[in-house]
Amino acid sequence: MTHKWQKNRHAPIIPLILVNIIFFLCPILDTCNALPSQGAVSNRIYNVGVKEAPPFVIKDNKGNLSGISIDMWQRIADITNIQFKFVEAPNTESMIKMCEENKIDVAIAAITITPERMNRVDFSNTIFNSKVSVAVQLKQPGIFSAISIFFHSILAEMLLIIIVVIIMVATVIWLFEMKKNPEFPRNPIHGIGKGIWWASVTMTGVGYGDTVPRTLNARIIGIIWMFFGVLMVSIITATVTSTLTSQRLTSDLKTTADLYRVNVGAVEKENPMTLLQQQGYQTVGFQNLNEAVSSLSLGKIDAVVHDQPIIQYHIRKNPSLVDSITLADFHLRKEEYGIAVSKPAIQGQRNYLIDQINKALVTLKTTGTYDEIVELYLGS
C-alpha cells in the first residue's frame, strides 16, 4: 500500500496545475477577444479618399465638398457611427493605389468597379449604374441637308396627305360653285384647278382674293378649311423644325467603329482612358475633363469619351457648351460605381467595414434617401 501511494502521490497536483494555468490565461484570452478583428469598424478616424468628379464629388471655391458620393457617404457614416476625414487625390488611379497601400481606408467618387481593381481593393455593392459615353460636336446642317428634309419619310407622307385633302376640298368647292360662280369654270380640269388654287392660298393664309366662293355651302366649307389650314401649317412647321433639329444633333460618328478613324480625347488615369487604350483607339490624354471638352469645342479633337453622368453634368453647368456639344447615340459599355475599401491585412479575412457599408446602403435605398440624393444632383 505504501508503494502504491508513493507511485500516485503527485496525482492531486496535476489538476491543481491545470486550474492555475487556465486561471492565468483567462485574462489574456479575454483581452484578445476584446480586440476588434481586422477591418472591423472602430472608434478611430477613417481616412476617406476623394477626387473631384461632379456631380459625385463637387468642390466649391471655399473648398467645401458636396455631391452624390459625398452626401451618400455622410449618410453611411451616420448609420455606421464612423468618424472620418477626407483626403483629396488627383485622380481615381491615385485613390486606388492609396487604398491598396492602406494610406487611406475608403475611396469615394465615381469609381468604376473593374476586375483589375477588385484584385487590389474591395468594393461595396453598386452605388450607381452608369455608361461610358461619347461627346461630339454639334453640326450645323448645310443647304443640302435643309433641302433633304423634304424627302424625309414622315414629312413626305404628311405632304402627300395634304395634297390629297386639297384636291378633295377643291373638287367639293367646284361642285358647289360651277353653276353660280364664273370664277370656277364648268370644265373639270380648269374648275378643279381653280379650286386647288383657292384651297392652297386659303390654307397658307395668303388669301389673294382673286377666287372667292359665293354660295353658302361653299363658304361654310371655306370657314372650316381656314381653321384646318392653320392647323396643317403648324404641323408642317413643327415637323420641319424637329427634323432640322435632329439633323443638327447628328454627327459623323454613328458607332464605336467610327472612333477608330478619329482623334478621341479622354482624361488620363481614369477608366475611360484605360478602356480606349485596351481596345486600340487613337487616344489623346488630358489632365481633366474641362481641358478635353474645350479641345473638342475648338475642333482640336473629334470626340471625348467619359462617364455619361459626369459629362452630362459638365455640359449642363456650362451654357456655352450646350449649343456646341452633345452626346452621341451610342456608348462604349455600361459600368457600375462602388465604394473602394482597403483589403484586410490577412488574405481571405472577412472585410467587416464592407459589410457595414453594404448594410447602410440597403437602408439608404429602402428608405428613399438614395433616390433623394440622386434627384438632388441629376434631376432636371
mmCIF file of C-alpha atoms in Angstrom:
data_model
loop_
_atom_site.group_PDB
_atom_site.id
_atom_site.type_symbol
_atom_site.label_atom_id
_atom_site.label_comp_id
_atom_site.label_asym_id
_atom_site.label_seq_id
_atom_site.Cartn_x
_atom_site.Cartn_y
_atom_site.Cartn_z
ATOM 1 C CA MET A 1 0.000 0.000 0.000
ATOM 2 C CA THR A 2 2.810 2.297 0.831
ATOM 3 C CA HIS A 3 4.391 1.730 -2.545
ATOM 4 C CA LYS A 4 1.109 2.374 -4.340
ATOM 5 C CA TRP A 5 0.616 5.674 -2.544
ATOM 6 C CA GLN A 6 4.102 6.813 -3.396
ATOM 7 C CA LYS A 7 3.515 5.999 -7.082
ATOM 8 C CA ASN A 8 0.413 8.234 -7.273
ATOM 9 C CA ARG A 9 1.319 10.829 -4.701
ATOM 10 C CA HIS A 10 1.596 13.552 -7.482
ATOM 11 C CA ALA A 11 -1.853 12.850 -8.956
ATOM 12 C CA PRO A 12 -3.761 15.537 -6.974
ATOM 13 C CA ILE A 13 -1.169 18.116 -8.014
ATOM 14 C CA ILE A 14 -1.869 17.781 -11.791
ATOM 15 C CA PRO A 15 -5.456 19.132 -11.682
ATOM 16 C CA LEU A 16 -4.286 21.967 -9.475
ATOM 17 C CA ILE A 17 -1.616 22.942 -12.005
ATOM 18 C CA LEU A 18 -4.166 22.876 -14.863
ATOM 19 C CA VAL A 19 -6.544 25.088 -12.896
ATOM 20 C CA ASN A 20 -3.769 27.627 -12.284
ATOM 21 C CA ILE A 21 -2.815 27.656 -15.984
ATOM 22 C CA ILE A 22 -6.420 28.282 -17.043
ATOM 23 C CA PHE A 23 -6.810 30.961 -14.394
ATOM 24 C CA PHE A 24 -3.665 32.650 -15.685
ATOM 25 C CA LEU A 25 -4.708 32.508 -19.368
ATOM 26 C CA CYS A 26 -8.290 33.719 -18.935
ATOM 27 C CA PRO A 27 -7.438 37.461 -18.738
ATOM 28 C CA ILE A 28 -5.210 37.133 -21.798
ATOM 29 C CA LEU A 29 -7.917 35.334 -23.773
ATOM 30 C CA ASP A 30 -10.477 37.908 -22.712
ATOM 31 C CA THR A 31 -8.180 40.699 -23.849
ATOM 32 C CA CYS A 32 -7.667 39.035 -27.240
ATOM 33 C CA ASN A 33 -11.398 38.572 -27.681
ATOM 34 C CA ALA A 34 -11.938 42.215 -26.860
ATOM 35 C CA LEU A 35 -9.664 43.352 -29.686
ATOM 36 C CA PRO A 36 -11.515 44.253 -32.917
ATOM 37 C CA SER A 37 -10.969 41.954 -35.862
ATOM 38 C CA GLN A 38 -9.135 43.189 -38.975
ATOM 39 C CA GLY A 39 -11.389 45.519 -40.936
ATOM 40 C CA ALA A 40 -13.919 45.985 -38.110
ATOM 41 C CA VAL A 41 -15.343 49.454 -37.565
ATOM 42 C CA SER A 42 -13.581 51.028 -34.578
ATOM 43 C CA ASN A 43 -13.618 54.386 -32.861
ATOM 44 C CA ARG A 44 -10.615 55.650 -34.799
ATOM 45 C CA ILE A 45 -10.868 58.285 -37.526
ATOM 46 C CA TYR A 46 -11.012 56.767 -41.009
ATOM 47 C CA ASN A 47 -9.260 58.386 -43.967
ATOM 48 C CA VAL A 48 -11.657 58.694 -46.902
ATOM 49 C CA GLY A 49 -10.104 59.431 -50.293
ATOM 50 C CA VAL A 50 -11.963 61.731 -52.702
ATOM 51 C CA LYS A 51 -11.346 63.410 -56.037
ATOM 52 C CA GLU A 52 -13.356 65.997 -57.925
ATOM 53 C CA ALA A 53 -15.880 64.327 -60.220
ATOM 54 C CA PRO A 54 -19.043 66.450 -60.435
ATOM 55 C CA PRO A 55 -21.844 65.645 -59.728
ATOM 56 C CA PHE A 56 -20.450 62.867 -57.497
ATOM 57 C CA VAL A 57 -17.791 64.986 -55.795
ATOM 58 C CA ILE A 58 -18.166 68.761 -56.146
ATOM 59 C CA LYS A 59 -15.722 71.236 -54.624
ATOM 60 C CA ASP A 60 -16.730 74.883 -54.303
ATOM 61 C CA ASN A 61 -14.498 77.954 -54.137
ATOM 62 C CA LYS A 62 -14.222 77.638 -50.369
ATOM 63 C CA GLY A 63 -13.107 74.027 -50.529
ATOM 64 C CA ASN A 64 -16.398 72.594 -49.298
ATOM 65 C CA LEU A 65 -17.333 69.204 -50.707
ATOM 66 C CA SER A 66 -20.751 68.051 -51.856
ATOM 67 C CA GLY A 67 -22.214 65.742 -54.468
ATOM 68 C CA ILE A 68 -23.852 62.343 -54.785
ATOM 69 C CA SER A 69 -20.934 60.339 -53.364
ATOM 70 C CA ILE A 70 -20.210 62.863 -50.604
ATOM 71 C CA ASP A 71 -23.823 63.032 -49.402
ATOM 72 C CA MET A 72 -24.173 59.272 -49.643
ATOM 73 C CA TRP A 73 -21.009 58.632 -47.624
ATOM 74 C CA GLN A 74 -22.046 61.091 -44.925
ATOM 75 C CA ARG A 75 -25.350 59.198 -44.532
ATOM 76 C CA ILE A 76 -23.445 55.899 -44.386
ATOM 77 C CA ALA A 77 -21.107 57.317 -41.743
ATOM 78 C CA ASP A 78 -24.074 58.446 -39.655
ATOM 79 C CA ILE A 79 -25.658 54.994 -39.834
ATOM 80 C CA THR A 80 -22.446 53.104 -39.025
ATOM 81 C CA ASN A 81 -21.116 55.654 -36.489
ATOM 82 C CA ILE A 82 -17.901 56.069 -38.486
ATOM 83 C CA GLN A 83 -15.698 59.067 -37.775
ATOM 84 C CA PHE A 84 -13.742 60.178 -40.816
ATOM 85 C CA LYS A 85 -11.805 62.874 -42.589
ATOM 86 C CA PHE A 86 -11.497 63.477 -46.331
ATOM 87 C CA VAL A 87 -8.166 63.080 -48.121
ATOM 88 C CA GLU A 88 -8.051 64.565 -51.617
ATOM 89 C CA ALA A 89 -6.393 62.776 -54.530
ATOM 90 C CA PRO A 90 -5.701 63.968 -58.110
ATOM 91 C CA ASN A 91 -7.349 61.049 -59.911
ATOM 92 C CA THR A 92 -9.035 57.687 -59.466
ATOM 93 C CA GLU A 93 -5.864 55.648 -60.007
ATOM 94 C CA SER A 94 -4.170 57.562 -57.191
ATOM 95 C CA MET A 95 -7.078 56.788 -54.855
ATOM 96 C CA ILE A 96 -6.991 53.084 -55.721
ATOM 97 C CA LYS A 97 -3.226 52.982 -55.107
ATOM 98 C CA MET A 98 -3.526 54.829 -51.789
ATOM 99 C CA CYS A 99 -6.298 52.462 -50.744
ATOM 100 C CA GLU A 100 -4.234 49.467 -51.830
ATOM 101 C CA GLU A 101 -1.269 50.688 -49.755
ATOM 102 C CA ASN A 102 -3.522 51.408 -46.733
ATOM 103 C CA LYS A 103 -2.744 55.127 -46.869
ATOM 104 C CA ILE A 104 -6.495 55.656 -46.900
ATOM 105 C CA ASP A 105 -9.244 53.330 -45.675
ATOM 106 C CA VAL A 106 -12.013 54.202 -48.135
ATOM 107 C CA ALA A 107 -12.196 55.834 -51.569
ATOM 108 C CA ILE A 108 -15.317 57.504 -52.950
ATOM 109 C CA ALA A 109 -16.149 59.445 -56.123
ATOM 110 C CA ALA A 110 -17.285 57.864 -59.396
ATOM 111 C CA ILE A 111 -15.154 54.724 -59.100
ATOM 112 C CA THR A 112 -15.902 52.071 -61.695
ATOM 113 C CA ILE A 113 -15.805 48.501 -60.427
ATOM 114 C CA THR A 114 -13.438 46.502 -62.658
ATOM 115 C CA PRO A 115 -11.824 43.046 -62.267
ATOM 116 C CA GLU A 116 -8.364 44.625 -62.167
ATOM 117 C CA ARG A 117 -9.327 46.971 -59.353
ATOM 118 C CA MET A 118 -11.047 44.189 -57.420
ATOM 119 C CA ASN A 119 -7.676 42.428 -57.222
ATOM 120 C CA ARG A 120 -6.272 45.469 -55.466
ATOM 121 C CA VAL A 121 -9.127 46.676 -53.216
ATOM 122 C CA ASP A 122 -12.526 45.514 -52.017
ATOM 123 C CA PHE A 123 -15.721 47.126 -53.308
ATOM 124 C CA SER A 124 -19.118 47.806 -51.815
ATOM 125 C CA ASN A 125 -22.332 46.995 -53.599
ATOM 126 C CA THR A 126 -23.176 49.199 -56.588
ATOM 127 C CA ILE A 127 -23.955 52.808 -55.709
ATOM 128 C CA PHE A 128 -24.692 53.977 -59.272
ATOM 129 C CA ASN A 129 -25.247 52.477 -62.732
ATOM 130 C CA SER A 130 -23.509 54.431 -65.476
ATOM 131 C CA LYS A 131 -22.244 54.266 -69.062
ATOM 132 C CA VAL A 132 -19.059 55.237 -70.873
ATOM 133 C CA SER A 133 -20.410 57.726 -73.424
ATOM 134 C CA VAL A 134 -19.025 59.730 -76.341
ATOM 135 C CA ALA A 135 -19.304 63.522 -76.564
ATOM 136 C CA VAL A 136 -19.230 65.013 -80.077
ATOM 137 C CA GLN A 137 -19.565 68.418 -81.705
ATOM 138 C CA LEU A 138 -22.960 69.623 -82.867
ATOM 139 C CA LYS A 139 -23.045 70.092 -86.634
ATOM 140 C CA GLN A 140 -24.936 72.899 -88.331
ATOM 141 C CA PRO A 141 -26.869 71.488 -91.332
ATOM 142 C CA GLY A 142 -25.858 72.809 -94.763
ATOM 143 C CA ILE A 143 -28.127 73.845 -97.609
ATOM 144 C CA PHE A 144 -28.330 70.339 -99.000
ATOM 145 C CA SER A 145 -29.255 68.980 -95.576
ATOM 146 C CA ALA A 146 -32.039 71.549 -95.315
ATOM 147 C CA ILE A 147 -33.393 70.606 -98.758
ATOM 148 C CA SER A 148 -33.162 66.904 -97.982
ATOM 149 C CA ILE A 149 -35.682 67.202 -95.153
ATOM 150 C CA PHE A 150 -38.479 67.401 -97.741
ATOM 151 C CA PHE A 151 -37.606 63.833 -98.637
ATOM 152 C CA HIS A 152 -37.852 62.728 -95.029
ATOM 153 C CA SER A 153 -40.348 59.867 -94.788
ATOM 154 C CA ILE A 154 -42.614 61.487 -92.174
ATOM 155 C CA LEU A 155 -42.689 64.858 -93.919
ATOM 156 C CA ALA A 156 -43.213 63.259 -97.343
ATOM 157 C CA GLU A 157 -46.191 61.283 -96.049
ATOM 158 C CA MET A 158 -47.648 64.415 -94.491
ATOM 159 C CA LEU A 159 -47.276 66.444 -97.685
ATOM 160 C CA LEU A 160 -48.901 63.659 -99.680
ATOM 161 C CA ILE A 161 -51.893 63.616 -97.327
ATOM 162 C CA ILE A 162 -52.228 67.411 -97.577
ATOM 163 C CA ILE A 163 -52.176 67.288 -101.383
ATOM 164 C CA VAL A 164 -54.924 64.655 -101.389
ATOM 165 C CA VAL A 165 -57.028 66.714 -98.956
ATOM 166 C CA ILE A 166 -56.522 69.885 -101.028
ATOM 167 C CA ILE A 167 -57.727 68.098 -104.181
ATOM 168 C CA MET A 168 -60.776 66.780 -102.313
ATOM 169 C CA VAL A 169 -61.670 70.237 -100.957
ATOM 170 C CA ALA A 170 -61.065 71.818 -104.370
ATOM 171 C CA THR A 171 -63.420 69.302 -106.010
ATOM 172 C CA VAL A 172 -66.205 69.905 -103.472
ATOM 173 C CA ILE A 173 -65.865 73.694 -103.813
ATOM 174 C CA TRP A 174 -66.002 73.408 -107.610
ATOM 175 C CA LEU A 175 -69.156 71.257 -107.467
ATOM 176 C CA PHE A 176 -70.918 73.925 -105.366
ATOM 177 C CA GLU A 177 -69.633 76.924 -107.347
ATOM 178 C CA MET A 178 -69.501 75.824 -111.004
ATOM 179 C CA LYS A 179 -73.148 76.750 -111.759
ATOM 180 C CA LYS A 180 -73.312 80.063 -109.879
ATOM 181 C CA ASN A 181 -69.746 81.396 -109.872
ATOM 182 C CA PRO A 182 -67.967 82.192 -113.160
ATOM 183 C CA GLU A 183 -64.632 82.097 -111.309
ATOM 184 C CA PHE A 184 -64.976 78.293 -111.235
ATOM 185 C CA PRO A 185 -65.333 77.130 -114.906
ATOM 186 C CA ARG A 186 -67.581 74.178 -115.686
ATOM 187 C CA ASN A 187 -64.652 72.393 -117.319
ATOM 188 C CA PRO A 188 -63.450 69.917 -114.613
ATOM 189 C CA ILE A 189 -59.783 70.460 -115.266
ATOM 190 C CA HIS A 190 -59.976 74.234 -115.156
ATOM 191 C CA GLY A 191 -62.608 74.296 -112.418
ATOM 192 C CA ILE A 192 -60.867 71.915 -110.060
ATOM 193 C CA GLY A 193 -57.589 73.693 -110.875
ATOM 194 C CA LYS A 194 -59.168 76.940 -109.657
ATOM 195 C CA GLY A 195 -60.357 75.092 -106.565
ATOM 196 C CA ILE A 196 -56.829 73.841 -105.849
ATOM 197 C CA TRP A 197 -55.505 77.370 -106.195
ATOM 198 C CA TRP A 198 -58.141 78.715 -103.798
ATOM 199 C CA ALA A 199 -57.598 75.907 -101.252
ATOM 200 C CA SER A 200 -53.815 76.432 -101.313
ATOM 201 C CA VAL A 201 -53.817 80.202 -100.810
ATOM 202 C CA THR A 202 -56.515 79.890 -98.132
ATOM 203 C CA MET A 203 -54.654 77.196 -96.206
ATOM 204 C CA THR A 204 -51.396 79.162 -96.190
ATOM 205 C CA GLY A 205 -53.153 82.365 -95.169
ATOM 206 C CA VAL A 206 -52.074 84.265 -98.294
ATOM 207 C CA GLY A 207 -55.634 84.945 -99.470
ATOM 208 C CA TYR A 208 -55.142 86.849 -102.761
ATOM 209 C CA GLY A 209 -58.932 87.237 -103.150
ATOM 210 C CA ASP A 210 -58.886 86.593 -106.897
ATOM 211 C CA THR A 211 -61.056 83.492 -106.417
ATOM 212 C CA VAL A 212 -63.838 83.653 -103.827
ATOM 213 C CA PRO A 213 -66.662 81.155 -103.134
ATOM 214 C CA ARG A 214 -70.128 82.728 -103.358
ATOM 215 C CA THR A 215 -72.584 80.002 -102.355
ATOM 216 C CA LEU A 216 -73.484 79.379 -98.707
ATOM 217 C CA ASN A 217 -72.327 75.776 -98.716
ATOM 218 C CA ALA A 218 -69.002 76.693 -100.290
ATOM 219 C CA ARG A 219 -68.420 79.456 -97.751
ATOM 220 C CA ILE A 220 -69.153 77.117 -94.843
ATOM 221 C CA ILE A 221 -66.566 74.720 -96.255
ATOM 222 C CA GLY A 222 -64.234 77.705 -96.681
ATOM 223 C CA ILE A 223 -64.516 78.613 -92.990
ATOM 224 C CA ILE A 224 -63.791 75.035 -91.930
ATOM 225 C CA TRP A 225 -60.871 74.877 -94.355
ATOM 226 C CA MET A 226 -59.352 78.086 -92.939
ATOM 227 C CA PHE A 227 -59.107 76.625 -89.429
ATOM 228 C CA PHE A 228 -57.923 73.295 -90.814
ATOM 229 C CA GLY A 229 -55.272 75.124 -92.852
ATOM 230 C CA VAL A 230 -53.889 76.887 -89.774
ATOM 231 C CA LEU A 231 -53.579 73.505 -88.060
ATOM 232 C CA MET A 232 -51.861 71.901 -91.060
ATOM 233 C CA VAL A 233 -49.354 74.737 -91.460
ATOM 234 C CA SER A 234 -48.499 74.489 -87.765
ATOM 235 C CA ILE A 235 -47.915 70.738 -88.064
ATOM 236 C CA ILE A 236 -45.693 71.187 -91.135
ATOM 237 C CA THR A 237 -43.684 73.922 -89.398
ATOM 238 C CA ALA A 238 -43.190 71.792 -86.293
ATOM 239 C CA THR A 239 -42.144 68.792 -88.385
ATOM 240 C CA VAL A 240 -39.603 70.781 -90.384
ATOM 241 C CA THR A 241 -38.191 72.361 -87.211
ATOM 242 C CA SER A 242 -37.935 68.984 -85.495
ATOM 243 C CA THR A 243 -36.206 67.450 -88.498
ATOM 244 C CA LEU A 244 -33.702 70.287 -88.730
ATOM 245 C CA THR A 245 -33.004 69.987 -85.006
ATOM 246 C CA SER A 246 -32.438 66.237 -85.248
ATOM 247 C CA GLN A 247 -30.046 66.798 -88.148
ATOM 248 C CA ARG A 248 -28.236 69.400 -86.104
ATOM 249 C CA LEU A 249 -27.788 66.924 -83.299
ATOM 250 C CA THR A 250 -26.324 64.260 -85.519
ATOM 251 C CA SER A 251 -22.642 63.549 -86.019
ATOM 252 C CA ASP A 252 -20.491 61.652 -88.445
ATOM 253 C CA LEU A 253 -19.765 59.260 -85.576
ATOM 254 C CA LYS A 254 -22.563 56.697 -85.632
ATOM 255 C CA THR A 255 -20.980 53.623 -83.989
ATOM 256 C CA THR A 256 -17.987 52.692 -81.865
ATOM 257 C CA ALA A 257 -16.223 51.553 -85.045
ATOM 258 C CA ASP A 258 -16.186 55.176 -86.268
ATOM 259 C CA LEU A 259 -13.964 56.136 -83.333
ATOM 260 C CA TYR A 260 -11.030 54.238 -84.867
ATOM 261 C CA ARG A 261 -10.682 56.839 -87.652
ATOM 262 C CA VAL A 262 -10.755 59.978 -85.475
ATOM 263 C CA ASN A 263 -8.859 61.543 -82.585
ATOM 264 C CA VAL A 264 -10.535 60.656 -79.304
ATOM 265 C CA GLY A 265 -9.856 62.533 -76.083
ATOM 266 C CA ALA A 266 -10.043 61.124 -72.549
ATOM 267 C CA VAL A 267 -8.867 62.030 -69.055
ATOM 268 C CA GLU A 268 -5.596 60.360 -68.095
ATOM 269 C CA LYS A 269 -5.537 57.727 -65.334
ATOM 270 C CA GLU A 270 -9.295 57.320 -65.491
ATOM 271 C CA ASN A 271 -11.240 54.225 -66.518
ATOM 272 C CA PRO A 272 -12.411 55.547 -69.963
ATOM 273 C CA MET A 273 -8.776 56.141 -70.968
ATOM 274 C CA THR A 274 -7.851 52.595 -69.944
ATOM 275 C CA LEU A 275 -10.810 51.217 -71.874
ATOM 276 C CA LEU A 276 -9.867 53.124 -75.044
ATOM 277 C CA GLN A 277 -6.246 52.010 -74.875
ATOM 278 C CA GLN A 278 -7.225 48.383 -74.355
ATOM 279 C CA GLN A 279 -9.414 48.490 -77.463
ATOM 280 C CA GLY A 280 -6.754 50.156 -79.617
ATOM 281 C CA TYR A 281 -8.300 53.592 -80.191
ATOM 282 C CA GLN A 282 -6.119 56.569 -81.119
ATOM 283 C CA THR A 283 -6.353 58.486 -77.856
ATOM 284 C CA VAL A 284 -5.296 61.956 -76.740
ATOM 285 C CA GLY A 285 -4.822 62.329 -72.979
ATOM 286 C CA PHE A 286 -5.900 65.329 -70.910
ATOM 287 C CA GLN A 287 -5.357 66.304 -67.291
ATOM 288 C CA ASN A 288 -9.043 66.884 -66.642
ATOM 289 C CA LEU A 289 -12.438 66.826 -68.318
ATOM 290 C CA ASN A 290 -12.573 70.592 -68.795
ATOM 291 C CA GLU A 291 -9.438 70.531 -70.974
ATOM 292 C CA ALA A 292 -10.788 67.624 -73.028
ATOM 293 C CA VAL A 293 -14.180 69.241 -73.657
ATOM 294 C CA SER A 294 -12.586 72.603 -74.509
ATOM 295 C CA SER A 295 -10.409 70.901 -77.130
ATOM 296 C CA LEU A 296 -13.492 69.227 -78.558
ATOM 297 C CA SER A 297 -15.408 72.514 -78.810
ATOM 298 C CA LEU A 298 -12.443 74.081 -80.628
ATOM 299 C CA GLY A 299 -12.271 71.196 -83.101
ATOM 300 C CA LYS A 300 -8.827 70.003 -81.998
ATOM 301 C CA ILE A 301 -10.206 66.511 -81.386
ATOM 302 C CA ASP A 302 -13.272 64.751 -82.741
ATOM 303 C CA ALA A 303 -14.751 63.148 -79.616
ATOM 304 C CA VAL A 304 -14.377 62.874 -75.853
ATOM 305 C CA VAL A 305 -15.051 59.596 -74.069
ATOM 306 C CA HIS A 306 -16.048 59.856 -70.423
ATOM 307 C CA ASP A 307 -18.621 58.692 -67.888
ATOM 308 C CA GLN A 308 -22.078 59.745 -69.051
ATOM 309 C CA PRO A 309 -23.470 61.393 -65.885
ATOM 310 C CA ILE A 310 -20.258 63.354 -65.361
ATOM 311 C CA ILE A 311 -20.005 64.743 -68.886
ATOM 312 C CA GLN A 312 -23.757 65.483 -68.997
ATOM 313 C CA TYR A 313 -23.439 67.443 -65.758
ATOM 314 C CA HIS A 314 -20.400 69.283 -67.132
ATOM 315 C CA ILE A 315 -22.247 70.352 -70.289
ATOM 316 C CA ARG A 316 -25.346 71.382 -68.345
ATOM 317 C CA LYS A 317 -23.315 73.564 -65.984
ATOM 318 C CA ASN A 318 -21.521 75.304 -68.868
ATOM 319 C CA PRO A 319 -24.143 77.109 -71.010
ATOM 320 C CA SER A 320 -21.546 77.903 -73.680
ATOM 321 C CA LEU A 321 -21.246 74.164 -74.412
ATOM 322 C CA VAL A 322 -24.962 73.419 -74.734
ATOM 323 C CA ASP A 323 -25.119 74.674 -78.329
ATOM 324 C CA SER A 324 -21.831 73.117 -79.427
ATOM 325 C CA ILE A 325 -21.526 69.670 -77.818
ATOM 326 C CA THR A 326 -23.853 66.722 -77.325
ATOM 327 C CA LEU A 327 -23.652 63.005 -76.608
ATOM 328 C CA ALA A 328 -23.581 60.500 -79.455
ATOM 329 C CA ASP A 329 -26.386 57.957 -79.828
ATOM 330 C CA PHE A 330 -24.099 55.091 -78.785
ATOM 331 C CA HIS A 331 -21.914 54.259 -75.794
ATOM 332 C CA LEU A 332 -18.856 52.062 -75.269
ATOM 333 C CA ARG A 333 -20.162 49.996 -72.377
ATOM 334 C CA LYS A 334 -22.192 50.014 -69.195
ATOM 335 C CA GLU A 335 -20.446 50.221 -65.838
ATOM 336 C CA GLU A 336 -21.112 50.284 -62.116
ATOM 337 C CA TYR A 337 -19.724 52.601 -59.429
ATOM 338 C CA GLY A 338 -18.807 51.384 -55.971
ATOM 339 C CA ILE A 339 -17.052 52.447 -52.775
ATOM 340 C CA ALA A 340 -13.475 51.140 -52.620
ATOM 341 C CA VAL A 341 -12.195 49.809 -49.279
ATOM 342 C CA SER A 342 -8.714 48.604 -48.312
ATOM 343 C CA LYS A 343 -8.367 44.836 -48.160
ATOM 344 C CA PRO A 344 -7.824 43.186 -44.736
ATOM 345 C CA ALA A 345 -4.194 42.541 -43.756
ATOM 346 C CA ILE A 346 -4.809 38.793 -43.712
ATOM 347 C CA GLN A 347 -5.753 37.427 -47.106
ATOM 348 C CA GLY A 348 -9.207 35.866 -47.172
ATOM 349 C CA GLN A 349 -10.281 37.524 -43.923
ATOM 350 C CA ARG A 350 -13.792 38.993 -43.938
ATOM 351 C CA ASN A 351 -13.920 42.733 -44.528
ATOM 352 C CA TYR A 352 -16.183 43.900 -41.747
ATOM 353 C CA LEU A 353 -16.184 47.501 -42.972
ATOM 354 C CA ILE A 354 -17.607 46.407 -46.344
ATOM 355 C CA ASP A 355 -20.411 44.587 -44.521
ATOM 356 C CA GLN A 356 -21.318 47.718 -42.583
ATOM 357 C CA ILE A 357 -21.229 49.910 -45.709
ATOM 358 C CA ASN A 358 -23.432 47.489 -47.669
ATOM 359 C CA LYS A 359 -25.899 47.303 -44.805
ATOM 360 C CA ALA A 360 -26.082 51.110 -44.702
ATOM 361 C CA LEU A 361 -26.569 51.251 -48.491
ATOM 362 C CA VAL A 362 -29.573 48.955 -48.187
ATOM 363 C CA THR A 363 -31.011 51.307 -45.586
ATOM 364 C CA LEU A 364 -30.498 54.347 -47.845
ATOM 365 C CA LYS A 365 -32.187 52.639 -50.792
ATOM 366 C CA THR A 366 -35.139 51.201 -48.896
ATOM 367 C CA THR A 367 -35.910 54.473 -47.095
ATOM 368 C CA GLY A 368 -35.818 56.527 -50.297
ATOM 369 C CA THR A 369 -32.804 58.580 -49.175
ATOM 370 C CA TYR A 370 -30.715 57.248 -52.063
ATOM 371 C CA ASP A 371 -33.252 58.442 -54.659
ATOM 372 C CA GLU A 372 -33.469 61.854 -52.980
ATOM 373 C CA ILE A 373 -29.704 62.318 -53.181
ATOM 374 C CA VAL A 374 -29.513 61.324 -56.853
ATOM 375 C CA GLU A 375 -32.502 63.506 -57.758
ATOM 376 C CA LEU A 376 -30.920 66.478 -55.984
ATOM 377 C CA TYR A 377 -27.926 66.475 -58.326
ATOM 378 C CA LEU A 378 -29.171 64.829 -61.505
ATOM 379 C CA GLY A 379 -32.800 65.937 -61.543
ATOM 380 C CA SER A 380 -33.904 68.368 -64.228
#
